[in-house]
């Protein structure tokens, strides 16, 4: 059914250059627009606190830095790489929060954490996280880690940007083109725990700087539903302006 629908179309909106490159040989006469996944309307940085009903900057239980791994825990997400990277970081004040429904064996994850000797440095929340809980987790972290093995695009990345948080990510096309290395995040040069450990440490040194925050704000401004709609209109040759809500 999906193949039939794709063949019946002559214009495509995709979320990364990598996806466009895969489609192009199949539909060589089609037109493409590329726009990253937009930031959800419920997550603008400027939301008034009273509309949220939660502490936007909850106090940290430790004075150190916190790294967030967020979303469904699946094999391709590379949680094992994140855990092993944290274990390699000698500064024990750097912690990891893992939040999301586990699609892997939870006992295996817990055993891996114990084997690495980082039980005191990992907060595991293996369940669905609602919007209010997610806001607290993102506000309470210093950066978000995306150690994916394969991905065409990520919904966690724009969510991190929505909260003004930089990312450390794998060197994958669907991620690299949405990250300004050294400004909105950092790309681990190799896919290994050592590479991620080093990149996380480098990122944490400046993750909360005004330079990083300003760069993320600029990037987030180009990842809205308005710019998404404008990409669709441009694809169809429609000059109509999308008016702000």
PDB file of C-alpha atoms in Angstrom:
ATOM      1  CA  UNK A   1       0.000   0.000   0.000  1.00  0.00           C
ATOM      2  CA  UNK A   2       2.803   2.388   0.887  1.00  0.00           C
ATOM      3  CA  UNK A   3       4.582   1.649  -2.413  1.00  0.00           C
ATOM      4  CA  UNK A   4       1.346   2.286  -4.336  1.00  0.00           C
ATOM      5  CA  UNK A   5       0.797   5.602  -2.577  1.00  0.00           C
ATOM      6  CA  UNK A   6       4.377   6.668  -3.227  1.00  0.00           C
ATOM      7  CA  UNK A   7       4.158   5.834  -6.926  1.00  0.00           C
ATOM      8  CA  UNK A   8       0.899   7.772  -7.210  1.00  0.00           C
ATOM      9  CA  UNK A   9       2.625  10.964  -6.062  1.00  0.00           C
ATOM     10  CA  UNK A  10       4.829  13.338  -8.007  1.00  0.00           C
ATOM     11  CA  UNK A  11       5.876  15.599  -5.129  1.00  0.00           C
ATOM     12  CA  UNK A  12       7.429  14.593  -1.829  1.00  0.00           C
ATOM     13  CA  UNK A  13       8.141  16.336   1.450  1.00  0.00           C
ATOM     14  CA  UNK A  14      10.930  14.535   3.278  1.00  0.00           C
ATOM     15  CA  UNK A  15      12.712  15.202   6.548  1.00  0.00           C
ATOM     16  CA  UNK A  16      16.310  14.719   5.460  1.00  0.00           C
ATOM     17  CA  UNK A  17      18.588  14.739   2.425  1.00  0.00           C
ATOM     18  CA  UNK A  18      19.288  11.079   3.049  1.00  0.00           C
ATOM     19  CA  UNK A  19      15.632  10.176   2.554  1.00  0.00           C
ATOM     20  CA  UNK A  20      15.511  12.253  -0.635  1.00  0.00           C
ATOM     21  CA  UNK A  21      18.606  10.456  -1.923  1.00  0.00           C
ATOM     22  CA  UNK A  22      16.963   7.079  -1.369  1.00  0.00           C
ATOM     23  CA  UNK A  23      13.737   8.112  -3.079  1.00  0.00           C
ATOM     24  CA  UNK A  24      15.292   9.867  -6.039  1.00  0.00           C
ATOM     25  CA  UNK A  25      16.385   6.733  -7.987  1.00  0.00           C
ATOM     26  CA  UNK A  26      12.912   5.270  -7.558  1.00  0.00           C
ATOM     27  CA  UNK A  27      11.010   8.392  -8.593  1.00  0.00           C
ATOM     28  CA  UNK A  28      13.428  10.292 -10.788  1.00  0.00           C
ATOM     29  CA  UNK A  29      10.847  12.710 -12.214  1.00  0.00           C
ATOM     30  CA  UNK A  30       9.412  13.727  -8.848  1.00  0.00           C
ATOM     31  CA  UNK A  31       9.971  17.014  -7.026  1.00  0.00           C
ATOM     32  CA  UNK A  32      11.253  17.124  -3.476  1.00  0.00           C
ATOM     33  CA  UNK A  33      11.180  19.537  -0.562  1.00  0.00           C
ATOM     34  CA  UNK A  34      13.372  18.897   2.448  1.00  0.00           C
ATOM     35  CA  UNK A  35      12.407  20.174   5.872  1.00  0.00           C
ATOM     36  CA  UNK A  36      13.375  18.713   9.257  1.00  0.00           C
ATOM     37  CA  UNK A  37      10.712  17.496  11.624  1.00  0.00           C
ATOM     38  CA  UNK A  38       9.158  20.639  13.107  1.00  0.00           C
ATOM     39  CA  UNK A  39       9.072  21.493  16.759  1.00  0.00           C
ATOM     40  CA  UNK A  40       5.711  20.537  18.228  1.00  0.00           C
ATOM     41  CA  UNK A  41       3.324  23.391  18.928  1.00  0.00           C
ATOM     42  CA  UNK A  42       3.195  22.417  22.593  1.00  0.00           C
ATOM     43  CA  UNK A  43       6.883  23.126  23.054  1.00  0.00           C
ATOM     44  CA  UNK A  44       7.751  26.728  22.142  1.00  0.00           C
ATOM     45  CA  UNK A  45      10.601  28.003  24.302  1.00  0.00           C
ATOM     46  CA  UNK A  46       8.619  31.083  25.282  1.00  0.00           C
ATOM     47  CA  UNK A  47       5.619  29.243  26.813  1.00  0.00           C
ATOM     48  CA  UNK A  48       4.352  30.987  29.933  1.00  0.00           C
ATOM     49  CA  UNK A  49       5.076  29.012  33.105  1.00  0.00           C
ATOM     50  CA  UNK A  50       1.500  29.338  34.325  1.00  0.00           C
ATOM     51  CA  UNK A  51       0.252  27.463  31.263  1.00  0.00           C
ATOM     52  CA  UNK A  52       2.508  24.503  31.971  1.00  0.00           C
ATOM     53  CA  UNK A  53       1.904  23.916  35.643  1.00  0.00           C
ATOM     54  CA  UNK A  54       5.380  22.514  36.296  1.00  0.00           C
ATOM     55  CA  UNK A  55       8.713  23.879  37.414  1.00  0.00           C
ATOM     56  CA  UNK A  56      10.530  24.815  34.213  1.00  0.00           C
ATOM     57  CA  UNK A  57      13.919  24.632  35.912  1.00  0.00           C
ATOM     58  CA  UNK A  58      13.626  21.925  38.575  1.00  0.00           C
ATOM     59  CA  UNK A  59      16.578  21.820  40.972  1.00  0.00           C
ATOM     60  CA  UNK A  60      19.148  19.142  40.285  1.00  0.00           C
ATOM     61  CA  UNK A  61      19.798  16.595  42.988  1.00  0.00           C
ATOM     62  CA  UNK A  62      23.521  16.714  42.184  1.00  0.00           C
ATOM     63  CA  UNK A  63      25.801  19.682  41.380  1.00  0.00           C
ATOM     64  CA  UNK A  64      27.238  17.934  38.321  1.00  0.00           C
ATOM     65  CA  UNK A  65      26.133  17.689  34.710  1.00  0.00           C
ATOM     66  CA  UNK A  66      23.268  15.560  33.433  1.00  0.00           C
ATOM     67  CA  UNK A  67      22.978  13.908  30.020  1.00  0.00           C
ATOM     68  CA  UNK A  68      19.539  12.846  28.763  1.00  0.00           C
ATOM     69  CA  UNK A  69      18.725   9.799  26.613  1.00  0.00           C
ATOM     70  CA  UNK A  70      15.061  10.239  25.701  1.00  0.00           C
ATOM     71  CA  UNK A  71      12.467   8.232  23.764  1.00  0.00           C
ATOM     72  CA  UNK A  72      11.591   4.639  23.006  1.00  0.00           C
ATOM     73  CA  UNK A  73      14.441   2.345  23.988  1.00  0.00           C
ATOM     74  CA  UNK A  74      15.078   0.231  20.906  1.00  0.00           C
ATOM     75  CA  UNK A  75      18.198  -1.524  19.644  1.00  0.00           C
ATOM     76  CA  UNK A  76      18.965   1.038  16.929  1.00  0.00           C
ATOM     77  CA  UNK A  77      18.867   3.888  19.471  1.00  0.00           C
ATOM     78  CA  UNK A  78      22.240   2.810  20.901  1.00  0.00           C
ATOM     79  CA  UNK A  79      21.534   2.997  24.629  1.00  0.00           C
ATOM     80  CA  UNK A  80      24.411   0.571  25.199  1.00  0.00           C
ATOM     81  CA  UNK A  81      26.794   3.098  23.640  1.00  0.00           C
ATOM     82  CA  UNK A  82      25.494   5.862  25.904  1.00  0.00           C
ATOM     83  CA  UNK A  83      25.860   3.715  29.024  1.00  0.00           C
ATOM     84  CA  UNK A  84      29.380   2.632  28.143  1.00  0.00           C
ATOM     85  CA  UNK A  85      30.341   6.205  27.332  1.00  0.00           C
ATOM     86  CA  UNK A  86      29.201   7.384  30.773  1.00  0.00           C
ATOM     87  CA  UNK A  87      31.180   4.557  32.372  1.00  0.00           C
ATOM     88  CA  UNK A  88      34.314   5.785  30.571  1.00  0.00           C
ATOM     89  CA  UNK A  89      33.916   9.339  31.867  1.00  0.00           C
ATOM     90  CA  UNK A  90      35.938   9.539  35.068  1.00  0.00           C
ATOM     91  CA  UNK A  91      34.107  12.566  36.415  1.00  0.00           C
ATOM     92  CA  UNK A  92      31.409  10.864  38.489  1.00  0.00           C
ATOM     93  CA  UNK A  93      29.373  14.056  38.785  1.00  0.00           C
ATOM     94  CA  UNK A  94      28.378  13.540  35.132  1.00  0.00           C
ATOM     95  CA  UNK A  95      25.203  11.467  35.160  1.00  0.00           C
ATOM     96  CA  UNK A  96      22.796   9.945  32.644  1.00  0.00           C
ATOM     97  CA  UNK A  97      19.012   9.956  32.689  1.00  0.00           C
ATOM     98  CA  UNK A  98      17.322   7.343  30.495  1.00  0.00           C
ATOM     99  CA  UNK A  99      13.630   8.013  29.947  1.00  0.00           C
ATOM    100  CA  UNK A 100      11.287   6.152  27.639  1.00  0.00           C
ATOM    101  CA  UNK A 101       9.347   2.941  27.159  1.00  0.00           C
ATOM    102  CA  UNK A 102      11.697  -0.033  26.878  1.00  0.00           C
ATOM    103  CA  UNK A 103      11.291  -2.212  23.803  1.00  0.00           C
ATOM    104  CA  UNK A 104      14.292  -4.216  24.948  1.00  0.00           C
ATOM    105  CA  UNK A 105      14.594  -6.575  27.901  1.00  0.00           C
ATOM    106  CA  UNK A 106      14.608  -4.317  30.932  1.00  0.00           C
ATOM    107  CA  UNK A 107      16.496  -6.817  33.066  1.00  0.00           C
ATOM    108  CA  UNK A 108      19.287  -6.873  30.469  1.00  0.00           C
ATOM    109  CA  UNK A 109      19.502  -3.066  30.578  1.00  0.00           C
ATOM    110  CA  UNK A 110      19.649  -3.046  34.371  1.00  0.00           C
ATOM    111  CA  UNK A 111      22.275  -5.798  34.356  1.00  0.00           C
ATOM    112  CA  UNK A 112      24.395  -3.836  31.875  1.00  0.00           C
ATOM    113  CA  UNK A 113      24.244  -0.757  34.099  1.00  0.00           C
ATOM    114  CA  UNK A 114      25.284  -2.828  37.112  1.00  0.00           C
ATOM    115  CA  UNK A 115      28.107  -4.545  35.222  1.00  0.00           C
ATOM    116  CA  UNK A 116      29.493  -1.161  34.194  1.00  0.00           C
ATOM    117  CA  UNK A 117      29.461  -0.018  37.805  1.00  0.00           C
ATOM    118  CA  UNK A 118      27.396   3.097  37.127  1.00  0.00           C
ATOM    119  CA  UNK A 119      24.214   2.327  39.057  1.00  0.00           C
ATOM    120  CA  UNK A 120      24.623   5.518  41.103  1.00  0.00           C
ATOM    121  CA  UNK A 121      25.116   7.616  37.967  1.00  0.00           C
ATOM    122  CA  UNK A 122      22.148   6.409  35.906  1.00  0.00           C
ATOM    123  CA  UNK A 123      18.502   7.287  36.493  1.00  0.00           C
ATOM    124  CA  UNK A 124      16.348   4.802  34.587  1.00  0.00           C
ATOM    125  CA  UNK A 125      12.726   5.737  33.831  1.00  0.00           C
ATOM    126  CA  UNK A 126      11.594   2.850  31.575  1.00  0.00           C
ATOM    127  CA  UNK A 127       8.042   3.986  30.883  1.00  0.00           C
ATOM    128  CA  UNK A 128       5.965   6.370  28.816  1.00  0.00           C
ATOM    129  CA  UNK A 129       6.809   9.951  29.727  1.00  0.00           C
ATOM    130  CA  UNK A 130       4.017  12.518  29.399  1.00  0.00           C
ATOM    131  CA  UNK A 131       4.509  16.121  28.304  1.00  0.00           C
ATOM    132  CA  UNK A 132       4.872  17.573  31.791  1.00  0.00           C
ATOM    133  CA  UNK A 133       7.425  14.940  32.794  1.00  0.00           C
ATOM    134  CA  UNK A 134       9.289  15.435  29.526  1.00  0.00           C
ATOM    135  CA  UNK A 135       9.510  19.170  30.144  1.00  0.00           C
ATOM    136  CA  UNK A 136      11.078  18.586  33.535  1.00  0.00           C
ATOM    137  CA  UNK A 137      13.602  16.114  32.121  1.00  0.00           C
ATOM    138  CA  UNK A 138      14.694  18.408  29.305  1.00  0.00           C
ATOM    139  CA  UNK A 139      14.901  21.450  31.571  1.00  0.00           C
ATOM    140  CA  UNK A 140      16.972  19.469  34.066  1.00  0.00           C
ATOM    141  CA  UNK A 141      19.560  18.161  31.598  1.00  0.00           C
ATOM    142  CA  UNK A 142      22.621  19.848  30.125  1.00  0.00           C
ATOM    143  CA  UNK A 143      22.642  18.049  26.785  1.00  0.00           C
ATOM    144  CA  UNK A 144      20.806  15.280  24.950  1.00  0.00           C
ATOM    145  CA  UNK A 145      22.594  12.233  23.560  1.00  0.00           C
ATOM    146  CA  UNK A 146      21.525  10.558  20.287  1.00  0.00           C
ATOM    147  CA  UNK A 147      23.846   7.551  19.787  1.00  0.00           C
ATOM    148  CA  UNK A 148      21.720   6.064  17.016  1.00  0.00           C
ATOM    149  CA  UNK A 149      22.968   3.236  14.827  1.00  0.00           C
ATOM    150  CA  UNK A 150      20.619   4.150  11.981  1.00  0.00           C
ATOM    151  CA  UNK A 151      18.074   6.920  11.498  1.00  0.00           C
ATOM    152  CA  UNK A 152      16.507   8.943   8.708  1.00  0.00           C
ATOM    153  CA  UNK A 153      15.377  11.726  11.029  1.00  0.00           C
ATOM    154  CA  UNK A 154      14.846  12.218  14.749  1.00  0.00           C
ATOM    155  CA  UNK A 155      11.900  13.605  16.659  1.00  0.00           C
ATOM    156  CA  UNK A 156      14.006  13.939  19.813  1.00  0.00           C
ATOM    157  CA  UNK A 157      16.406  16.381  18.164  1.00  0.00           C
ATOM    158  CA  UNK A 158      13.844  19.182  17.537  1.00  0.00           C
ATOM    159  CA  UNK A 159      12.468  18.526  21.016  1.00  0.00           C
ATOM    160  CA  UNK A 160      15.931  19.167  22.465  1.00  0.00           C
ATOM    161  CA  UNK A 161      16.178  22.387  20.449  1.00  0.00           C
ATOM    162  CA  UNK A 162      12.739  23.459  21.695  1.00  0.00           C
ATOM    163  CA  UNK A 163      14.123  23.464  25.220  1.00  0.00           C
ATOM    164  CA  UNK A 164      17.372  25.106  24.203  1.00  0.00           C
ATOM    165  CA  UNK A 165      19.477  21.987  24.727  1.00  0.00           C
ATOM    166  CA  UNK A 166      22.412  20.959  22.521  1.00  0.00           C
ATOM    167  CA  UNK A 167      22.888  17.358  21.371  1.00  0.00           C
ATOM    168  CA  UNK A 168      25.694  14.851  20.958  1.00  0.00           C
ATOM    169  CA  UNK A 169      24.882  12.578  18.052  1.00  0.00           C
ATOM    170  CA  UNK A 170      26.087   9.844  15.723  1.00  0.00           C
ATOM    171  CA  UNK A 171      27.637  10.732  12.378  1.00  0.00           C
ATOM    172  CA  UNK A 172      24.531   9.889  10.351  1.00  0.00           C
ATOM    173  CA  UNK A 173      23.117  11.944   7.441  1.00  0.00           C
ATOM    174  CA  UNK A 174      19.698  12.347   9.052  1.00  0.00           C
ATOM    175  CA  UNK A 175      21.334  13.935  12.098  1.00  0.00           C
ATOM    176  CA  UNK A 176      24.411  15.701  10.730  1.00  0.00           C
ATOM    177  CA  UNK A 177      22.449  17.975   8.402  1.00  0.00           C
ATOM    178  CA  UNK A 178      20.348  19.238  11.334  1.00  0.00           C
ATOM    179  CA  UNK A 179      23.258  19.896  13.706  1.00  0.00           C
ATOM    180  CA  UNK A 180      25.701  22.776  13.510  1.00  0.00           C
ATOM    181  CA  UNK A 181      28.789  21.109  14.951  1.00  0.00           C
ATOM    182  CA  UNK A 182      30.144  23.138  17.833  1.00  0.00           C
ATOM    183  CA  UNK A 183      27.092  25.412  17.899  1.00  0.00           C
ATOM    184  CA  UNK A 184      23.850  23.472  18.299  1.00  0.00           C
ATOM    185  CA  UNK A 185      25.538  20.203  19.152  1.00  0.00           C
ATOM    186  CA  UNK A 186      28.454  17.904  18.447  1.00  0.00           C
ATOM    187  CA  UNK A 187      28.934  14.923  16.151  1.00  0.00           C
ATOM    188  CA  UNK A 188      30.892  12.003  17.561  1.00  0.00           C
ATOM    189  CA  UNK A 189      33.605  11.301  14.956  1.00  0.00           C
ATOM    190  CA  UNK A 190      33.425   7.535  15.482  1.00  0.00           C
ATOM    191  CA  UNK A 191      30.663   5.189  16.541  1.00  0.00           C
ATOM    192  CA  UNK A 192      32.189   3.932  19.748  1.00  0.00           C
ATOM    193  CA  UNK A 193      31.784   4.479  23.499  1.00  0.00           C
ATOM    194  CA  UNK A 194      35.210   6.177  23.629  1.00  0.00           C
ATOM    195  CA  UNK A 195      34.273   8.644  20.905  1.00  0.00           C
ATOM    196  CA  UNK A 196      30.949   9.475  22.548  1.00  0.00           C
ATOM    197  CA  UNK A 197      32.564   9.810  25.977  1.00  0.00           C
ATOM    198  CA  UNK A 198      35.094  12.315  24.665  1.00  0.00           C
ATOM    199  CA  UNK A 199      32.464  14.250  22.689  1.00  0.00           C
ATOM    200  CA  UNK A 200      30.090  14.399  25.659  1.00  0.00           C
ATOM    201  CA  UNK A 201      32.863  15.765  27.874  1.00  0.00           C
ATOM    202  CA  UNK A 202      33.773  18.393  25.274  1.00  0.00           C
ATOM    203  CA  UNK A 203      30.153  19.407  24.839  1.00  0.00           C
ATOM    204  CA  UNK A 204      29.451  19.716  28.548  1.00  0.00           C
ATOM    205  CA  UNK A 205      32.220  22.298  28.891  1.00  0.00           C
ATOM    206  CA  UNK A 206      30.183  24.847  26.910  1.00  0.00           C
ATOM    207  CA  UNK A 207      26.663  23.352  26.752  1.00  0.00           C
ATOM    208  CA  UNK A 208      25.133  26.128  28.853  1.00  0.00           C
ATOM    209  CA  UNK A 209      26.971  29.040  27.268  1.00  0.00           C
ATOM    210  CA  UNK A 210      25.101  31.974  25.727  1.00  0.00           C
ATOM    211  CA  UNK A 211      26.746  31.215  22.377  1.00  0.00           C
ATOM    212  CA  UNK A 212      25.248  27.718  22.316  1.00  0.00           C
ATOM    213  CA  UNK A 213      21.836  28.917  23.486  1.00  0.00           C
ATOM    214  CA  UNK A 214      21.703  31.640  20.815  1.00  0.00           C
ATOM    215  CA  UNK A 215      22.694  29.201  18.060  1.00  0.00           C
ATOM    216  CA  UNK A 216      19.984  26.751  19.104  1.00  0.00           C
ATOM    217  CA  UNK A 217      17.385  29.502  19.201  1.00  0.00           C
ATOM    218  CA  UNK A 218      18.254  30.504  15.631  1.00  0.00           C
ATOM    219  CA  UNK A 219      18.115  26.883  14.498  1.00  0.00           C
ATOM    220  CA  UNK A 220      14.780  26.282  16.223  1.00  0.00           C
ATOM    221  CA  UNK A 221      13.274  29.301  14.454  1.00  0.00           C
ATOM    222  CA  UNK A 222      13.733  27.483  11.131  1.00  0.00           C
ATOM    223  CA  UNK A 223      12.063  24.287  12.378  1.00  0.00           C
ATOM    224  CA  UNK A 224       8.514  25.460  13.036  1.00  0.00           C
ATOM    225  CA  UNK A 225       5.156  24.340  11.677  1.00  0.00           C
ATOM    226  CA  UNK A 226       5.018  27.634   9.803  1.00  0.00           C
ATOM    227  CA  UNK A 227       8.274  26.941   7.933  1.00  0.00           C
ATOM    228  CA  UNK A 228       7.054  23.383   7.397  1.00  0.00           C
ATOM    229  CA  UNK A 229       3.849  24.658   5.753  1.00  0.00           C
ATOM    230  CA  UNK A 230       5.837  27.122   3.658  1.00  0.00           C
ATOM    231  CA  UNK A 231       7.939  24.214   2.335  1.00  0.00           C
ATOM    232  CA  UNK A 232       4.777  22.428   1.233  1.00  0.00           C
ATOM    233  CA  UNK A 233       3.434  25.526  -0.497  1.00  0.00           C
ATOM    234  CA  UNK A 234       6.757  26.154  -2.235  1.00  0.00           C
ATOM    235  CA  UNK A 235       6.819  22.552  -3.441  1.00  0.00           C
ATOM    236  CA  UNK A 236       3.492  23.128  -5.133  1.00  0.00           C
ATOM    237  CA  UNK A 237       4.554  26.458  -6.606  1.00  0.00           C
ATOM    238  CA  UNK A 238       2.109  28.341  -4.403  1.00  0.00           C
ATOM    239  CA  UNK A 239       3.398  31.794  -3.356  1.00  0.00           C
ATOM    240  CA  UNK A 240       0.754  32.079  -0.655  1.00  0.00           C
ATOM    241  CA  UNK A 241       2.097  33.416   2.615  1.00  0.00           C
ATOM    242  CA  UNK A 242       1.514  31.322   5.715  1.00  0.00           C
ATOM    243  CA  UNK A 243       0.121  33.706   8.294  1.00  0.00           C
ATOM    244  CA  UNK A 244       1.120  33.263  11.930  1.00  0.00           C
ATOM    245  CA  UNK A 245      -1.590  31.932  14.218  1.00  0.00           C
TER     246      UNK A 245
END
